[in-house]
Short mmCIF file of C-alpha atoms in Angstrom, two decimals:
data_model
loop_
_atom_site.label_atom_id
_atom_site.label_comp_id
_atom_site.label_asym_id
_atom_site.label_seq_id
_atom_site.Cartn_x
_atom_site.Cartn_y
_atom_site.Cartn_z
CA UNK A 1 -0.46 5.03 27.81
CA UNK A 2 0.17 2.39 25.29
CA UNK A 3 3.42 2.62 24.10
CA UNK A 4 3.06 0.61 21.03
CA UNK A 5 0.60 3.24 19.34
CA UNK A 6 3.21 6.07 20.37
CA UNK A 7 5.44 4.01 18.93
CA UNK A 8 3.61 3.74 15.32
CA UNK A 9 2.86 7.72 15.90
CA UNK A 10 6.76 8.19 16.09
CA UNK A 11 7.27 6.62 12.81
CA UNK A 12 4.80 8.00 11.25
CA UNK A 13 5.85 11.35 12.07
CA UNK A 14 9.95 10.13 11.36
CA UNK A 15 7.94 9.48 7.67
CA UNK A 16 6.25 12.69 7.28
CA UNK A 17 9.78 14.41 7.88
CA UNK A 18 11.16 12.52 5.35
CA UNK A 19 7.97 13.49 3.18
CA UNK A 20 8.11 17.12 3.99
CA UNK A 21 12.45 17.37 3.71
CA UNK A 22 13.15 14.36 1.02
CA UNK A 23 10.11 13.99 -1.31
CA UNK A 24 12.43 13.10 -4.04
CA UNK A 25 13.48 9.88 -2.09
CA UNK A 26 10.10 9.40 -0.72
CA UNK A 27 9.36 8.88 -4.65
CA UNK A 28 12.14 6.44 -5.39
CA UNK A 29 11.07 4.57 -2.14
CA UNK A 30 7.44 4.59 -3.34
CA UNK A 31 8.42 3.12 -7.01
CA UNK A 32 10.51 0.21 -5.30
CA UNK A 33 7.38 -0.69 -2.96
CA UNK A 34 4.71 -0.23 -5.76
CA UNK A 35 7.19 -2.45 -7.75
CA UNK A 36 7.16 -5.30 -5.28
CA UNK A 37 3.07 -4.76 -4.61
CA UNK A 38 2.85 -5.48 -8.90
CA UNK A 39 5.32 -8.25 -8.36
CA UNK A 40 3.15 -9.87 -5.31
CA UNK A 41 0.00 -9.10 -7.16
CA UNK A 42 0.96 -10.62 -10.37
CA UNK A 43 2.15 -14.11 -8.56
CA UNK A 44 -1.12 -14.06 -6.92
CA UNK A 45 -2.83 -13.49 -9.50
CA UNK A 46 -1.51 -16.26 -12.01
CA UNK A 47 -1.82 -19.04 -8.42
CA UNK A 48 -5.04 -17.61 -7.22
CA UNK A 49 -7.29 -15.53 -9.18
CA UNK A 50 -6.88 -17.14 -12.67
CA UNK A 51 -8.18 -20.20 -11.68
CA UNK A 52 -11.47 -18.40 -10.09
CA UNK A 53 -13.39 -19.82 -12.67
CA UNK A 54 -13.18 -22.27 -15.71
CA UNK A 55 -14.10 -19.33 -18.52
CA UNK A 56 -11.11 -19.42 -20.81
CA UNK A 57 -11.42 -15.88 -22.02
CA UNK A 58 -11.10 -14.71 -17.46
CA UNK A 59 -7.97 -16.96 -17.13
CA UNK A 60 -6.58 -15.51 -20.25
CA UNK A 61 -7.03 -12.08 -19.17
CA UNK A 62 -5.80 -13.23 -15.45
CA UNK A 63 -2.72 -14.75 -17.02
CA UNK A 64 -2.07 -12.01 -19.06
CA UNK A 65 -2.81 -9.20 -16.17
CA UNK A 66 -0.40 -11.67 -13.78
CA UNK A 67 2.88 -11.88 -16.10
CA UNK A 68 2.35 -7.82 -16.79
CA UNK A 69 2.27 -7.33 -13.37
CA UNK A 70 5.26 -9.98 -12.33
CA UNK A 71 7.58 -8.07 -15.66
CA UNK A 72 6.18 -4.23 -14.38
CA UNK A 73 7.36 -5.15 -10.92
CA UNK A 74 10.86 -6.56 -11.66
CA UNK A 75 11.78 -3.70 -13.70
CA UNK A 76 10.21 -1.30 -11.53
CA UNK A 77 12.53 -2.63 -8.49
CA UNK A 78 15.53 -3.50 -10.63
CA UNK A 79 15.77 -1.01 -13.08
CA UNK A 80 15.66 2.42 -10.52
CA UNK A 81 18.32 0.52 -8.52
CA UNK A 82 20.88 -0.22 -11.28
CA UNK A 83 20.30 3.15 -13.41
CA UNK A 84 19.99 6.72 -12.28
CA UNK A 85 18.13 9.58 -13.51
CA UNK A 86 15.72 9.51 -16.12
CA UNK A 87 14.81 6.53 -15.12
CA UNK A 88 12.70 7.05 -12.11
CA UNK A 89 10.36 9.30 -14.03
CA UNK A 90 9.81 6.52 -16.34
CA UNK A 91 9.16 4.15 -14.07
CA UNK A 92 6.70 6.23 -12.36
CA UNK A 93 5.12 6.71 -15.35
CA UNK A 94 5.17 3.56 -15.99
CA UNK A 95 3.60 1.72 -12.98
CA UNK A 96 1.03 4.81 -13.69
CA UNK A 97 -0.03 3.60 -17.37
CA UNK A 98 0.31 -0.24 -15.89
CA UNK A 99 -2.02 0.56 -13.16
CA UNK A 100 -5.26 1.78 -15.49
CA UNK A 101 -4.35 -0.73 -17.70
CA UNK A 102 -4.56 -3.49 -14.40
CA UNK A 103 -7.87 -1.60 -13.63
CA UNK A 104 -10.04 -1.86 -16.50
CA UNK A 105 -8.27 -5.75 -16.76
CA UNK A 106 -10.12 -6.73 -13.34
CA UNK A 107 -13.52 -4.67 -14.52
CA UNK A 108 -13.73 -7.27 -17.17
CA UNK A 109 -12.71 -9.69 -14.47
CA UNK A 110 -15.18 -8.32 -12.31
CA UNK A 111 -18.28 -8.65 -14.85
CA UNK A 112 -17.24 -12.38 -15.10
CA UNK A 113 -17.14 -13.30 -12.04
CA UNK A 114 -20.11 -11.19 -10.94
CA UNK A 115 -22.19 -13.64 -13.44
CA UNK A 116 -20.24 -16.59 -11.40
CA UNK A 117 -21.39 -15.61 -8.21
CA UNK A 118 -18.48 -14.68 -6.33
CA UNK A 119 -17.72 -12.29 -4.14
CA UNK A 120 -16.27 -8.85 -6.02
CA UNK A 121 -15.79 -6.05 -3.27
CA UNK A 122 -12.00 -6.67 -2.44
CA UNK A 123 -11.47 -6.40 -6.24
CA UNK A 124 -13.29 -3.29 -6.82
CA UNK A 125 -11.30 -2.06 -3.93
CA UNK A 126 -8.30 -3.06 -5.86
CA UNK A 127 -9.61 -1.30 -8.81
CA UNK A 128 -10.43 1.93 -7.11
CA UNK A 129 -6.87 1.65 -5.38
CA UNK A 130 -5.27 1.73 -8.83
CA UNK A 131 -6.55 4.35 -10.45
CA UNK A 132 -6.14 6.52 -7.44
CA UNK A 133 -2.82 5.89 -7.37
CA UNK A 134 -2.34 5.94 -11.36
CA UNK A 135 -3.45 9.80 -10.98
CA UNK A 136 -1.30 10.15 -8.18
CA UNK A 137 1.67 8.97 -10.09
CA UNK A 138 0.78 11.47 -13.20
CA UNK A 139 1.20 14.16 -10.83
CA UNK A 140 4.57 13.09 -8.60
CA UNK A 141 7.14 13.37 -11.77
CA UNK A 142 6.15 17.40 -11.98
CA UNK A 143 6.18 20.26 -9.35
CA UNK A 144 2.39 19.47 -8.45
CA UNK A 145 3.62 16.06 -6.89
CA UNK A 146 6.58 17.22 -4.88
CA UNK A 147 3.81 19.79 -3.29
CA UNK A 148 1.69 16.89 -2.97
CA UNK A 149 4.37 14.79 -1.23
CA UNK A 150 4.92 17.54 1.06
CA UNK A 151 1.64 18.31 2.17
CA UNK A 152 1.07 14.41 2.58
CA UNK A 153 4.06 14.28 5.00
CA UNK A 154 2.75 17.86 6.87
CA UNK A 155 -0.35 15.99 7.54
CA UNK A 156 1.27 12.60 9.14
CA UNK A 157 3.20 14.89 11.49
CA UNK A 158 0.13 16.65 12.72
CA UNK A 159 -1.77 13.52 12.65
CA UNK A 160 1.53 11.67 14.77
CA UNK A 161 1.27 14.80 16.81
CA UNK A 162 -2.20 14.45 17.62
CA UNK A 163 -2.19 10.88 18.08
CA UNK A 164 0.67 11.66 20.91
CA UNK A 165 -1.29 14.25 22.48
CA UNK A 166 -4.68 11.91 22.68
CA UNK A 167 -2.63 8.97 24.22
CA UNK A 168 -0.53 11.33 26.51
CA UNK A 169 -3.71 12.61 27.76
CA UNK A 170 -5.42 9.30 27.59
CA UNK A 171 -3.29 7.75 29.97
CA UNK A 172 -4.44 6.22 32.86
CA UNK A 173 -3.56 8.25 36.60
CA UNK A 174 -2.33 4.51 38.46
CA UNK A 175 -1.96 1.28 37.80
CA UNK A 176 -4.21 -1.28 38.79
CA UNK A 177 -1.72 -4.27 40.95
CA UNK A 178 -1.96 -8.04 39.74
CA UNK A 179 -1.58 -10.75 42.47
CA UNK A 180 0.70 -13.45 41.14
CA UNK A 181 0.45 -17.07 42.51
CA UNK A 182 3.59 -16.96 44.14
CA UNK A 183 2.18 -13.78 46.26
CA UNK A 184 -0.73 -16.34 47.73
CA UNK A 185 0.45 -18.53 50.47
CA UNK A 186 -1.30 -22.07 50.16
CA UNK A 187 -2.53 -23.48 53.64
#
């Protein structure tokens, strides 16, 4: 049995109780990390991405997509922390709006560096990511998203459960010995 997947199964099941019994906090939490992931992506962004290519109109859009992202992501950590209430559902709608806005930013991104030859799938993936999670976001601040939180935390229990079950069955029935050099004797 390997311990370090029962482990990850244990916290993800510790998670999906917190889903299931505090969706509430499971939203703040969510906020502070999609705050930080904006705040990451936006410094990578302006260093990396921006200077993809020489087209002036890309590494405006990059620069401009990058110091949205770096501002959205400060306020989204800061803000939550520092001021209660209404807050939170502001921010969650904001990181929403920023999010499709971030999206159709990197489409035009996309197209130009499509024409430059370079590579495009993690971006799309980032793109697809975004507006997933935009809808998402729509949803938490009413009733539909608390359900959705809850039903998201019922399935990483079962899916921690099941993971248990297959490694606890899984396991091997003995252990196979290892002969160490200090268990030869040299002649």
């Amino acid at each position: 049995m390997r311990k370090t997947y029962v482990l990850l199964a244990i916290l993800v099941a510790i998670i999906g109780l917190m889903m299931i019994f505090s969706p509430e906090n499971c939203i703040k939490v969510a906020v502070i990390i999609l705050g930080m992931t904006a705040l990451i992506n936006g410094i990578y962004n302006l260093v990396t991405v921006r200077n993809l290519l020489e087209d002036q109109m890309f590494r405006n859009i990059m620069t401009v997509r990058g110091v949205v992202s770096i501002c959205i992501g400060v306020l989204a950590v800061i803000l939550p922390l520092v001021f209660a209430g209404v807050f939170w559902t502001i921010m969650v709608y904001t990181i929403a709006v920023y999010l499709l806005l971030s999206a159709f930013s990197e489409l035009s991104g996309i197209v130009r560096m499509k024409e430059a030859n370079i590579e495009t799938r993690p971006y799309k993936t980032e793109i697809l990511a975004s507006i997933v999670l935009a809808i998402l976001l729509f949803c938490i601040p009413r009733k539909i998203g608390v359900t959705l939180i809850k039903a998201g935390g019922f399935m990483l229990l079962i899916g921690a459960a099941i993971a248990i079950i297959l490694e606890w069955k899984n396991k091997p029935l003995y252990l196979e010995a290892e002969l160490l050099n200090d268990d030869i004797e040299v002649k």
